[in-house]
CSV table of C-alpha atoms and ligand atoms in Angstrom, one decimal:
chain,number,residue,atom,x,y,z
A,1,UNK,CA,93.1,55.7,-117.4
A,2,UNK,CA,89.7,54.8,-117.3
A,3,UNK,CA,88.5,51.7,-115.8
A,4,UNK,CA,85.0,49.2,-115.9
A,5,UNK,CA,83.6,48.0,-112.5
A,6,UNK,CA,80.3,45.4,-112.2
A,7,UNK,CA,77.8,47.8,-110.4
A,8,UNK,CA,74.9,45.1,-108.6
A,9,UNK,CA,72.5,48.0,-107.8
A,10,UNK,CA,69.7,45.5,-105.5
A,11,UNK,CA,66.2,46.5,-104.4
A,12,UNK,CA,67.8,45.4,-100.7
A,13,UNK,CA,71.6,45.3,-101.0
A,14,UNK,CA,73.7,47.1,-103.4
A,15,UNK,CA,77.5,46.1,-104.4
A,16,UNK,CA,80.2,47.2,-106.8
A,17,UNK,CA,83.2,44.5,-108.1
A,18,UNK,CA,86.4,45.0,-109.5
A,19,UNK,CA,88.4,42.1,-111.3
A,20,UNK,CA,92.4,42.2,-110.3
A,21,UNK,CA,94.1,39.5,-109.6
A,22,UNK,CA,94.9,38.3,-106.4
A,23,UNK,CA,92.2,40.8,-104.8
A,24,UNK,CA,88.7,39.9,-103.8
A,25,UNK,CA,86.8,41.1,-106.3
A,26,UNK,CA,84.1,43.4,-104.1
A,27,UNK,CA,85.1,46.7,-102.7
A,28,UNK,CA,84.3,47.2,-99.5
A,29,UNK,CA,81.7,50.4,-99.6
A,30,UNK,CA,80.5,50.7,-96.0
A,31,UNK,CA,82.8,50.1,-92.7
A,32,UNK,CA,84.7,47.4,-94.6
A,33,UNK,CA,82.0,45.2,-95.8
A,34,UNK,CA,81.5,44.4,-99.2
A,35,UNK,CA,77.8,45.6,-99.9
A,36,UNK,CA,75.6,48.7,-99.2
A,37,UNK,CA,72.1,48.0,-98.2
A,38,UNK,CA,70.2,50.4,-100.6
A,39,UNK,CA,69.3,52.6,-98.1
A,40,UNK,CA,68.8,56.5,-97.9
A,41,UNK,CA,68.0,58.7,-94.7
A,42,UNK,CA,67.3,62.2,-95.7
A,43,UNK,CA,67.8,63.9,-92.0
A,44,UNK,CA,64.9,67.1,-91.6
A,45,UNK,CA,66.7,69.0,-89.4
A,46,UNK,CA,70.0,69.6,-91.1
A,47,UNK,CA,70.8,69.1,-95.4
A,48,UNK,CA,72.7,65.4,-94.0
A,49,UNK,CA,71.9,62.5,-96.2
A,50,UNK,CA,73.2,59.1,-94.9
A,51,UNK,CA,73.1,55.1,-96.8
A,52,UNK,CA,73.2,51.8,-96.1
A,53,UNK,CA,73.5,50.5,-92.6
A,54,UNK,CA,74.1,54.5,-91.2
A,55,UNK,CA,71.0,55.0,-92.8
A,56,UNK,CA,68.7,52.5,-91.2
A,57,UNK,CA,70.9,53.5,-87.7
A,58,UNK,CA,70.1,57.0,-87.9
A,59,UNK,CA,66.6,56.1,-88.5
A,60,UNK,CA,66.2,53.2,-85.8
A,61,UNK,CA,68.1,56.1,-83.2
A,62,UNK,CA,64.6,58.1,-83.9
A,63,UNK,CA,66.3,61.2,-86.1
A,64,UNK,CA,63.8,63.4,-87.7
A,65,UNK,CA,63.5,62.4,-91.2
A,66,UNK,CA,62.7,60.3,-93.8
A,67,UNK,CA,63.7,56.8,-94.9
A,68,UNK,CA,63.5,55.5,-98.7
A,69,UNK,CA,64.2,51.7,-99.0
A,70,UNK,CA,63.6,49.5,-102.2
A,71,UNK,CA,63.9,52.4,-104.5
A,72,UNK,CA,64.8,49.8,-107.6
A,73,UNK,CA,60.8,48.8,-107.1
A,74,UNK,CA,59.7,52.0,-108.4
A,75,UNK,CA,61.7,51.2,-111.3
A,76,UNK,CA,59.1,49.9,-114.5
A,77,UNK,CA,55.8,51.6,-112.0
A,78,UNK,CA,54.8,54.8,-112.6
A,79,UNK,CA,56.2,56.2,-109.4
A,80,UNK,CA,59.5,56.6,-111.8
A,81,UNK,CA,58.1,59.8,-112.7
A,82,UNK,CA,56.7,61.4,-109.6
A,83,UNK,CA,58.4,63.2,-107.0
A,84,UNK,CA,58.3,62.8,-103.1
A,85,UNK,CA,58.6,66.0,-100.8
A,86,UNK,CA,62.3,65.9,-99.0
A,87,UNK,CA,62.1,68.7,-96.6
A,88,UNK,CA,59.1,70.5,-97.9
A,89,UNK,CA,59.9,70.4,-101.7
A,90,UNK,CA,59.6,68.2,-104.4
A,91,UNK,CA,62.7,65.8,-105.2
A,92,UNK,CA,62.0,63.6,-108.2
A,93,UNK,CA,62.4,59.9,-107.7
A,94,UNK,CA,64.7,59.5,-110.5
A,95,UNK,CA,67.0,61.8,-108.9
A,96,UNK,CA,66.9,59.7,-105.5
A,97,UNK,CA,68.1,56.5,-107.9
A,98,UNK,CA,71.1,58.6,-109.5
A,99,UNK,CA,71.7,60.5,-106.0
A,100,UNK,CA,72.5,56.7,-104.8
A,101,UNK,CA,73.9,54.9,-107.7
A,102,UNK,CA,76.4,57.9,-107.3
A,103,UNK,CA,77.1,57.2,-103.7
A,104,UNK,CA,77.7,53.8,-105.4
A,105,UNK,CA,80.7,54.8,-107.3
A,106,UNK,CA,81.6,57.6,-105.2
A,107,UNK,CA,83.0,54.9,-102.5
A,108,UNK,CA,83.6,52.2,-104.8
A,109,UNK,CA,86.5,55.0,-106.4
A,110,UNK,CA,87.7,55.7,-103.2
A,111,UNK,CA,88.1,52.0,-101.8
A,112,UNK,CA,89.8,51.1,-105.6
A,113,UNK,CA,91.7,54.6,-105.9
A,114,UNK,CA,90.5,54.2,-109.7
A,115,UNK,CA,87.8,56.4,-111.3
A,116,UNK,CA,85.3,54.0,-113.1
A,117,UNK,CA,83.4,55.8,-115.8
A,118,UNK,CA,82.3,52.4,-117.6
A,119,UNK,CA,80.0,50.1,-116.1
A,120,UNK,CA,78.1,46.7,-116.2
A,121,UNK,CA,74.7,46.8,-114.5
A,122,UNK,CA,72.9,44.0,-113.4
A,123,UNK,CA,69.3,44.2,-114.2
A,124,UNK,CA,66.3,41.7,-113.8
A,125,UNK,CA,65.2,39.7,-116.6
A,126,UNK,CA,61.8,41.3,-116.3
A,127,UNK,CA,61.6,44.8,-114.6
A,128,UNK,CA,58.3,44.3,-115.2
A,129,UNK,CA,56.1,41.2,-116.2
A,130,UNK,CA,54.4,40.4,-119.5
A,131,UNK,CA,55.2,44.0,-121.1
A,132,UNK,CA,58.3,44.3,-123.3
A,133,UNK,CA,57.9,47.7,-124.3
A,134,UNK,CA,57.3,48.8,-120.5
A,135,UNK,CA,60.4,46.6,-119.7
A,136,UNK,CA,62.7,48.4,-122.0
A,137,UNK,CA,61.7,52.3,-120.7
A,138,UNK,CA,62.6,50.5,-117.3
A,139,UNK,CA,66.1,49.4,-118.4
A,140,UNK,CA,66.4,52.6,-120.5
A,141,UNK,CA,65.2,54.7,-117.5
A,142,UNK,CA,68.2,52.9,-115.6
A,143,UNK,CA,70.3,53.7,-118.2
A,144,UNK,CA,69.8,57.2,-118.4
A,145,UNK,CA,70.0,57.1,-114.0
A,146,UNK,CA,73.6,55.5,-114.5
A,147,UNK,CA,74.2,58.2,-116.9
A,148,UNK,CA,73.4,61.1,-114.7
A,149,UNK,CA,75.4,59.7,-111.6
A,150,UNK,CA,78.3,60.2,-113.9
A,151,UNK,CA,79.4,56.4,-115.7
A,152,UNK,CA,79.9,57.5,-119.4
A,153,UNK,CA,79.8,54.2,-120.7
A,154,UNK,CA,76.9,51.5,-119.5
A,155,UNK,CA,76.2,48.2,-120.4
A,156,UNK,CA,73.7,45.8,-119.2
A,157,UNK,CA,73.8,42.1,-117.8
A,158,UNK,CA,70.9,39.6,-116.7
A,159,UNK,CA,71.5,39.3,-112.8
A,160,UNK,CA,71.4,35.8,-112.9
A,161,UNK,CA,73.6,35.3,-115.9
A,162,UNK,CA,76.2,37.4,-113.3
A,163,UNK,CA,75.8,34.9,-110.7
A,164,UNK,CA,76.1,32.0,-113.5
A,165,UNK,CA,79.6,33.4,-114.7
A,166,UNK,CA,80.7,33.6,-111.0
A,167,UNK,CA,80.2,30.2,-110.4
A,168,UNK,CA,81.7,29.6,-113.3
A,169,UNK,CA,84.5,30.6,-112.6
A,170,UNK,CA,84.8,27.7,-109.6
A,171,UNK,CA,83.9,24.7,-111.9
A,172,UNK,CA,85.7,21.8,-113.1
A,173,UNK,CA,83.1,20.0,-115.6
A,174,UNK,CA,80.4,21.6,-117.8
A,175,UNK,CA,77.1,20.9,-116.6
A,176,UNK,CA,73.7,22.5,-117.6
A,177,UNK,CA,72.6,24.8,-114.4
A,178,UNK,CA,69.7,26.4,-113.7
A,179,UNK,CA,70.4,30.2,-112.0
A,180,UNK,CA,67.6,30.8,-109.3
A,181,UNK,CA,68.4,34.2,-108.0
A,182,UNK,CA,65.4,34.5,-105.6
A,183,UNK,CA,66.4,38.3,-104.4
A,184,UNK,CA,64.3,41.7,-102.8
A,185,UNK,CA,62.3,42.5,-105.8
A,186,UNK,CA,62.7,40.2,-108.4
A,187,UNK,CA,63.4,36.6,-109.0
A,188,UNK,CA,65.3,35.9,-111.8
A,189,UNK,CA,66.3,32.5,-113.6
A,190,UNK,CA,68.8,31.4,-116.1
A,191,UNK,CA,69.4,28.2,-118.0
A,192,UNK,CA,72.7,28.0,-118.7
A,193,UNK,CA,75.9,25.7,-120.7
A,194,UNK,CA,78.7,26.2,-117.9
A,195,UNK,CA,82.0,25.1,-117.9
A,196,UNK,CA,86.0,25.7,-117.4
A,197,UNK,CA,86.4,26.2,-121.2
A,198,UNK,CA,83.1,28.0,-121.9
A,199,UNK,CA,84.2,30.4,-119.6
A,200,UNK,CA,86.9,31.9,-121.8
A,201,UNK,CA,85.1,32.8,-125.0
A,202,UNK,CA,84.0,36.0,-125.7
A,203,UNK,CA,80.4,35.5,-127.0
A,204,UNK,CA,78.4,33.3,-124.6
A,205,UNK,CA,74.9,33.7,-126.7
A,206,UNK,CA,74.6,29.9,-127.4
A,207,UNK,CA,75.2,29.0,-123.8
A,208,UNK,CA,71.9,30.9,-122.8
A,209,UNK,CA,69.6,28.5,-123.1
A,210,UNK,CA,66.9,30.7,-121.8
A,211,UNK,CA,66.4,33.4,-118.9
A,212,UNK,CA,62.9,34.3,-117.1
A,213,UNK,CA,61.6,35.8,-114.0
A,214,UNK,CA,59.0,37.0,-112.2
A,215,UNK,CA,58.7,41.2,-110.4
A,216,UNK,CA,58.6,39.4,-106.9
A,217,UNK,CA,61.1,38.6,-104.2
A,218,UNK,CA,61.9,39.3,-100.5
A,219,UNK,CA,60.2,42.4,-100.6
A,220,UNK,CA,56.7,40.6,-101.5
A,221,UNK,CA,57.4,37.8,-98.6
A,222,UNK,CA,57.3,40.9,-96.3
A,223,UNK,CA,55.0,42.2,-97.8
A,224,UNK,CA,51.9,39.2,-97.6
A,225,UNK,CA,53.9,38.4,-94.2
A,226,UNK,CA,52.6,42.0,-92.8
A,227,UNK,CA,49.4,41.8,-94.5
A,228,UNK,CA,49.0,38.5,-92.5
A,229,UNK,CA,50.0,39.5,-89.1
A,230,UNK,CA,50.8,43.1,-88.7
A,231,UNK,CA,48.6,44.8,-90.8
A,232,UNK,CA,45.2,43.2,-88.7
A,233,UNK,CA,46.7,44.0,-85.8
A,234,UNK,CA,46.5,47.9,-87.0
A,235,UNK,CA,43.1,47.5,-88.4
A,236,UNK,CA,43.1,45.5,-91.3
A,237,UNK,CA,39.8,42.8,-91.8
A,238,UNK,CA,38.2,45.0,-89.1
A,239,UNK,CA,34.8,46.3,-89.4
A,240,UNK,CA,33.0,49.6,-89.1
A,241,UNK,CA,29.7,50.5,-86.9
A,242,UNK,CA,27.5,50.2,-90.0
A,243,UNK,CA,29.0,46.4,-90.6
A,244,UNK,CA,31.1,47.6,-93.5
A,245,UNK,CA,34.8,46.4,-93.7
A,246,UNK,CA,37.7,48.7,-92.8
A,247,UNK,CA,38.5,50.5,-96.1
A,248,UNK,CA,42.2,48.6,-97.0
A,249,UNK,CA,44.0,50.5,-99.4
A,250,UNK,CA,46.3,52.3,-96.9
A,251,UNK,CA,47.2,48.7,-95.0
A,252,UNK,CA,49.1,47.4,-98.5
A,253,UNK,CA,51.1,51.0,-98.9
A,254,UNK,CA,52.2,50.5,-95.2
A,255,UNK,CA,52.9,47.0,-96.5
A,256,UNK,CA,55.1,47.9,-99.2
A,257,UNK,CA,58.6,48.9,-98.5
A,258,UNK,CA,58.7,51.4,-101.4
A,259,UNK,CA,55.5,52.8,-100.6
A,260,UNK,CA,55.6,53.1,-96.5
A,261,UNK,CA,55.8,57.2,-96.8
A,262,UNK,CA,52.5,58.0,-98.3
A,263,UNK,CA,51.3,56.8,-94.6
A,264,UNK,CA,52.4,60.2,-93.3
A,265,UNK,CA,50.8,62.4,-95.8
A,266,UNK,CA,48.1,64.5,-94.2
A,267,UNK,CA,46.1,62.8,-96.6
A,268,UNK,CA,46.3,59.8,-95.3
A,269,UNK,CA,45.8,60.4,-91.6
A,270,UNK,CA,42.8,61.7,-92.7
A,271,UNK,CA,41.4,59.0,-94.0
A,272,UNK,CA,42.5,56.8,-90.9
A,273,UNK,CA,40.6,59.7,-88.7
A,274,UNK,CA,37.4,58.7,-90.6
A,275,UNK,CA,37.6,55.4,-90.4
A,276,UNK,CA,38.3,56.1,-86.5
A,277,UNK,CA,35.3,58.0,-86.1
A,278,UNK,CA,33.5,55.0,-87.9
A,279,UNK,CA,35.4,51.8,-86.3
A,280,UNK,CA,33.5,49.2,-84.4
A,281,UNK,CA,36.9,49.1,-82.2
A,282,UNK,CA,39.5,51.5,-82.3
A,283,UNK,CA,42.2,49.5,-80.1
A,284,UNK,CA,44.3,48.7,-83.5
A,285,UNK,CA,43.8,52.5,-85.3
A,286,UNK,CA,45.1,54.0,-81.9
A,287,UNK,CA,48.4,51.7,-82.6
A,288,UNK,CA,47.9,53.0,-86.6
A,289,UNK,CA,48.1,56.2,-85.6
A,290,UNK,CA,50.7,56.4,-83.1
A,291,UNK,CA,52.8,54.2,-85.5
A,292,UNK,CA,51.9,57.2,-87.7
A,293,UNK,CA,53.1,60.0,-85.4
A,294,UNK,CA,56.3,58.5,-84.5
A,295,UNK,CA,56.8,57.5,-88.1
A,296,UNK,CA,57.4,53.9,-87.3
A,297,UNK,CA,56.5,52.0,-90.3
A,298,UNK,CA,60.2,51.0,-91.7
A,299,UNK,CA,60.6,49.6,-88.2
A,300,UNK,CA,57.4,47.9,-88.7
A,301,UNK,CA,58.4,46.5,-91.7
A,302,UNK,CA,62.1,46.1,-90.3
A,303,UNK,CA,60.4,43.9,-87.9
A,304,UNK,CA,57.9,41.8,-90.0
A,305,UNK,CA,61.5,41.5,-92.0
A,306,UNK,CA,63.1,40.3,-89.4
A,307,UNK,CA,60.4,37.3,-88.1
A,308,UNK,CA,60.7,36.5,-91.9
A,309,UNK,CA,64.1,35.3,-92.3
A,310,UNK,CA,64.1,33.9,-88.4
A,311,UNK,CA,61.4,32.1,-89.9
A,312,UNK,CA,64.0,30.2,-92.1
A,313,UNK,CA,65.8,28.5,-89.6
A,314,UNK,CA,63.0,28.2,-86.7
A,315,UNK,CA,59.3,27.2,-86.4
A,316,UNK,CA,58.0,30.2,-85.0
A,317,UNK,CA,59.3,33.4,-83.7
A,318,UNK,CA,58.0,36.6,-81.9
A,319,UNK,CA,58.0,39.6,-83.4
A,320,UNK,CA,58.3,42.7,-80.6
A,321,UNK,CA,56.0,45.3,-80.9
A,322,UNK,CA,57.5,47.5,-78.5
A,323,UNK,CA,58.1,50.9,-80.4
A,324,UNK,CA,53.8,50.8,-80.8
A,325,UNK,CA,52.4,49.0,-78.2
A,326,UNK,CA,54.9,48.5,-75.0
A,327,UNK,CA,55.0,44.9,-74.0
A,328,UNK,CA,53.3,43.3,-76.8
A,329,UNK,CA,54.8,40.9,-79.3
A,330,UNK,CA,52.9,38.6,-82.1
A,331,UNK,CA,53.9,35.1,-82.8
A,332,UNK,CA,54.1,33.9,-86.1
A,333,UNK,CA,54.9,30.1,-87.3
A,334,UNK,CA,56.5,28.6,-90.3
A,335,UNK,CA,52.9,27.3,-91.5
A,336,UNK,CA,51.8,30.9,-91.1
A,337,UNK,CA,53.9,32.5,-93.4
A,338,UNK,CA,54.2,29.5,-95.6
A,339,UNK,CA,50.5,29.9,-96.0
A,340,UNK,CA,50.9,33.9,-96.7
A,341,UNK,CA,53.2,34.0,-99.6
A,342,UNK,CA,51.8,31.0,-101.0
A,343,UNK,CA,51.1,33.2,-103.9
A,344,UNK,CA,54.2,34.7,-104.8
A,345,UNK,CA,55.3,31.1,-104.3
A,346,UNK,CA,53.3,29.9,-106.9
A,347,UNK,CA,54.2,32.1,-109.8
A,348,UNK,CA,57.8,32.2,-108.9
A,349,UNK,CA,57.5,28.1,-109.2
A,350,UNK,CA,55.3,28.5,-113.1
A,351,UNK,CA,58.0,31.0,-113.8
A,352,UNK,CA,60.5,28.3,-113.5
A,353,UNK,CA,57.9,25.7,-115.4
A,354,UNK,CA,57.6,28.3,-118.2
A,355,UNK,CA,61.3,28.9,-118.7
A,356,UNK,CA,62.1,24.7,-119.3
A,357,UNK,CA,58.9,25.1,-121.4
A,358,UNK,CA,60.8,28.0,-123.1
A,359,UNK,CA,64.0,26.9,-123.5
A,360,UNK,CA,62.6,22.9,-124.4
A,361,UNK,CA,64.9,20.9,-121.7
A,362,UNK,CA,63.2,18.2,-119.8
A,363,UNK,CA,63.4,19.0,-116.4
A,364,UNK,CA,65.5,15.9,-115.5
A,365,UNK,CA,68.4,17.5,-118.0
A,366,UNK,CA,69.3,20.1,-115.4
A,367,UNK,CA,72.1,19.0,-113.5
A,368,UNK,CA,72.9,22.2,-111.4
A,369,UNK,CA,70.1,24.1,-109.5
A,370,UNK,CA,72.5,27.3,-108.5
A,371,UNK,CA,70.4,29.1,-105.7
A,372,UNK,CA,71.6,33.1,-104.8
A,373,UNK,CA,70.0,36.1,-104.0
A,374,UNK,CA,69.1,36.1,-99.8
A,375,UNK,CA,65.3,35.3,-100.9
A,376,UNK,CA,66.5,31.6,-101.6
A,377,UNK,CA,66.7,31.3,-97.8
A,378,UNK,CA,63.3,30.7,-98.0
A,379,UNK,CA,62.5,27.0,-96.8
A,380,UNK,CA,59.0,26.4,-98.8
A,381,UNK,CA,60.2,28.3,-102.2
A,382,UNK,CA,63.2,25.9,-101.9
A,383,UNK,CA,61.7,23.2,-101.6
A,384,UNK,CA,59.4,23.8,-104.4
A,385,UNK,CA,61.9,24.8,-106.7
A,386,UNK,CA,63.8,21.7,-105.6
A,387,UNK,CA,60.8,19.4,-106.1
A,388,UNK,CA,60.3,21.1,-109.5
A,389,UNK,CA,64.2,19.6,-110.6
A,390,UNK,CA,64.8,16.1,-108.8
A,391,UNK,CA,67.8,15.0,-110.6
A,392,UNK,CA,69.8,18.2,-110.3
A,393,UNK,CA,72.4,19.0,-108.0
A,394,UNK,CA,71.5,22.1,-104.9
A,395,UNK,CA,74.3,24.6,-105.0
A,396,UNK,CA,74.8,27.8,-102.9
A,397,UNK,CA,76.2,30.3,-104.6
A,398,UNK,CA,77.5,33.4,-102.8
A,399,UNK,CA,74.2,34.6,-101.5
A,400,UNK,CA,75.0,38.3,-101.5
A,401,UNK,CA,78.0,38.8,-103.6
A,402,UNK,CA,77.4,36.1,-106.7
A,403,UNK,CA,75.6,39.1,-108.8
A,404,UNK,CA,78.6,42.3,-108.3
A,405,UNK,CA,81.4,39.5,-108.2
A,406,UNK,CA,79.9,38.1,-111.6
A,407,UNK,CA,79.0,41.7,-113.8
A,408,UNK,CA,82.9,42.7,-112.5
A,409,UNK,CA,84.3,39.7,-114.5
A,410,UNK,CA,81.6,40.6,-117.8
A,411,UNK,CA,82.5,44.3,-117.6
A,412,UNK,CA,86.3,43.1,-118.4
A,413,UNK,CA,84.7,40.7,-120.8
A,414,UNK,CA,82.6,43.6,-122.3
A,415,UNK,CA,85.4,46.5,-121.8
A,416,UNK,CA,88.8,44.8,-121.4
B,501,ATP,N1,67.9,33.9,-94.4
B,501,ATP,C1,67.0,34.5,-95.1
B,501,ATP,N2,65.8,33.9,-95.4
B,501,ATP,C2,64.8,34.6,-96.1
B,501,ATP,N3,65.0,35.8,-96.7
B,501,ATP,C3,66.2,36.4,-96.5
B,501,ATP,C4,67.2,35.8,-95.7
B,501,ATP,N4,68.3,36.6,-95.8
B,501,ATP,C5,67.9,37.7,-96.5
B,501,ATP,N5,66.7,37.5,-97.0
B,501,ATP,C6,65.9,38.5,-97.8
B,501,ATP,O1,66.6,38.6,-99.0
B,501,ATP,C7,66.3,39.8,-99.7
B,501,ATP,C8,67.5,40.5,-100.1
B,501,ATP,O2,68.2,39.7,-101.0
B,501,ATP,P1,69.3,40.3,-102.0
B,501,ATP,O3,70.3,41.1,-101.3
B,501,ATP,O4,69.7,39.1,-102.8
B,501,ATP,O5,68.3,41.2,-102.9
B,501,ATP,P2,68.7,42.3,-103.9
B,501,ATP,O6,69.8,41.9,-104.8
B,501,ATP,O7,68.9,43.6,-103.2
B,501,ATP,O8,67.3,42.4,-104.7
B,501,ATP,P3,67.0,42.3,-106.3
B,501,ATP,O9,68.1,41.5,-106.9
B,501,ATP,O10,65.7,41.6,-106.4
B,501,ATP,O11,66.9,43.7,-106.8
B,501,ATP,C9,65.5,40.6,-98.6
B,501,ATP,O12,64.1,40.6,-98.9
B,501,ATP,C10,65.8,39.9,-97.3
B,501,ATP,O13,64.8,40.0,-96.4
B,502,MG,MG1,70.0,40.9,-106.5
């Protein structure tokens, strides 16, 4: 018999759900926990291929290989259609996305003992901003990916419309809410009719009141976060003997979670050899290129990462250096990074302004902010968003598991 599953396949954290009753609705896909960071390690010494938290282990224990994290970014870029070299040949990326949305339902079949060949995905509400026809090849690219890791039947879902109909499902009044699911790569909003009885009909159309978003999330935190701290550190804003500025272009790659590897093409070290021979101080391009020779930058961006989200509960916090420079941390403060994704901050906050714009509701109408997605641990983007909706009620939604537990209850919706 065949059977639908919610597949929530995240730029960080990937998770599948299964409605039955009286069963938590995720299945546990790594070790018993409910989610698989979206993960590979492709190991160079022996055809091994390991995901999620095994992945980022292998890597971290210093196996030869190579990491690929935030794959969904490449998704709506043109990277979609290149290739990167796994063990010396080419291995298109699109095959990397249906090699791990097959993992995907590989273990969620084996921890429901059910074959699931029909699927709802979640996707963003923009895979890519301001172009339609761009954002359609992106969900039909995804489409096609599903296809080839072997679910015959695909639908698709809004992520934050998954997260509303999850918290849904816990409600005892109808109130107007406002989805803000802040996650890796994008950030995605709803505004949406909720309530016990809505819940039950089939066609929810004149509950949307709008949806919008914005391609930036977690992974862009980290990234202006690096650019701010780490980056320098190795070079970046430095100068060369003739009083020209260190050429950058390499610094935002090594920034970029998706786009870390191209530091380790020949190429590339090249170019960082020039500049050497041309740097007014080379302290920081020694640390860039031993950070290239043990091929360090995940844990670079592991750590930057890591300072990030200490960063939402503390002041300040060191991040360790170690595995470049022995000995050496850098500090970073909550003004700091506040002041370094101010950006991003700012268009997520007009993305928010245009969708009441869009949809027509004063802003005091909301009653429900529901914040998900592990980005809306960020103090400063709550607090804007918060600011931005003064009458409405904060709710936490279930950071990680709102989106899969919420496309499992649409995909019995969609395929019974
Ligand atoms: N406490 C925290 N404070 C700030 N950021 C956090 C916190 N916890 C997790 N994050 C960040 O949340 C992001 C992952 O969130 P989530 O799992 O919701 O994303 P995703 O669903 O994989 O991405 P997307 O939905 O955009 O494709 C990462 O960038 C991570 O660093
Ligand atoms: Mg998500």
């Amino acid at each position: 018999m065949p059977h639908a599953c919610g597949l929530d396949f995240g730029t960080s954290n990937s998770t599948v759900g299964w409605l039955r009753p009286g069963q938590p609705t995720l299945l546990p896909l790594e070790d018993g926990r409910d989610s698989l960071p979206s993960v590979l390690f492709f190991h160079a010494e022996e055809p091994l291929i390991r995901y999620g938290r095994a992945a980022l282990a292998d890597y971290l224990a210093g196996y030869e290989g190579r990491m690929m994290r935030s794959l969904k970014s490449v998704l709506g870029t043109s990277m979609i259609e290149e290739s990167t070299e796994l063990m010396g040949r080419p291995v298109p990326f699109r095959d990397l996305l249906a090699h791990f949305i097959g993992e995907l339902k590989r273990r969620a079949e084996a921890a429901a003992g059910v074959t699931f060949d029909r699927a709802v995905l979640g996707r963003p509400v923009h895979f890519i901003d301001d172009d339609p026809a761009a954002d359609r090849l992106a969900e039909d690219t995804l489409g096609e990916i599903a296809r080839a890791a072997g679910f015959a039947e695909i639908e698709f879902q809004f992520e934050p419309i998954a997260a509303a109909f999850n918290y849904e499902a816990t409600m005892t009044a109808e109130a107007l809410v406002l989805v803000a699911d802040i996650g890796g790569g994008t950030s995605d909003f709803s505004l949406v009719r909720l309530s016990p009885d809505r819940a039950n009909r089939a066609d929810r159309r004149d509950d949307i009141l709008a949806n919008g978003g914005v391609h930036l999330g977690g992974t862009d935190f980290d990234q202006q976060l690096s650019l701010a701290t780490a980056m320098p550190w190795l070079g970046l804003g430095g100068t060369l003997r003739n009083g020209k500025p260190m050429p950058s272009g390499y610094y935002f790659d090594l920034a970029a979670w998706h786009t870390i590897n191209r530091i380790y093409t020949r190429k590339a070290r090249a170019h960082v050899m020039d500049n050497y021979r041309d740097a007014a101080d080379t302290a920081p391009l020694d640390r860039l290129l031993r950070l290239i020779d043990d091929r360090s930058g995940h844990w670079l961006a592991m750590q930057v990462e890591e300072a990030k989200i200490a960063l939402s509960s503390s002041e300040v916090t060191e991040m360790a250096m170690d595995r470049i420079a022995p000995g050496q941390t850098l500090t970073v403060s909550r003004p700091a990074f506040d002041a370094a994704v101010e950006k991003p901050v700012a268009r997520i906050e007009a993305a928010v302004r245009a969708l009441l714009a869009d949809a027509g509701v004063a802003a005091e109408r909301v009653d429900t902010v529901l914040f998900t997605g592990g980005s809306s641990g960020v103090p400063v983007l709550r607090e804007r968003l918060s600011a931005l909706l003064p009458a409405a009620r904060k709710v936490e939604g279930d950071r990680f598991g709102g989106i899969g537990s919420g496309l499992a209850l649409d995909a019995r919706r969609k395929f019974g």
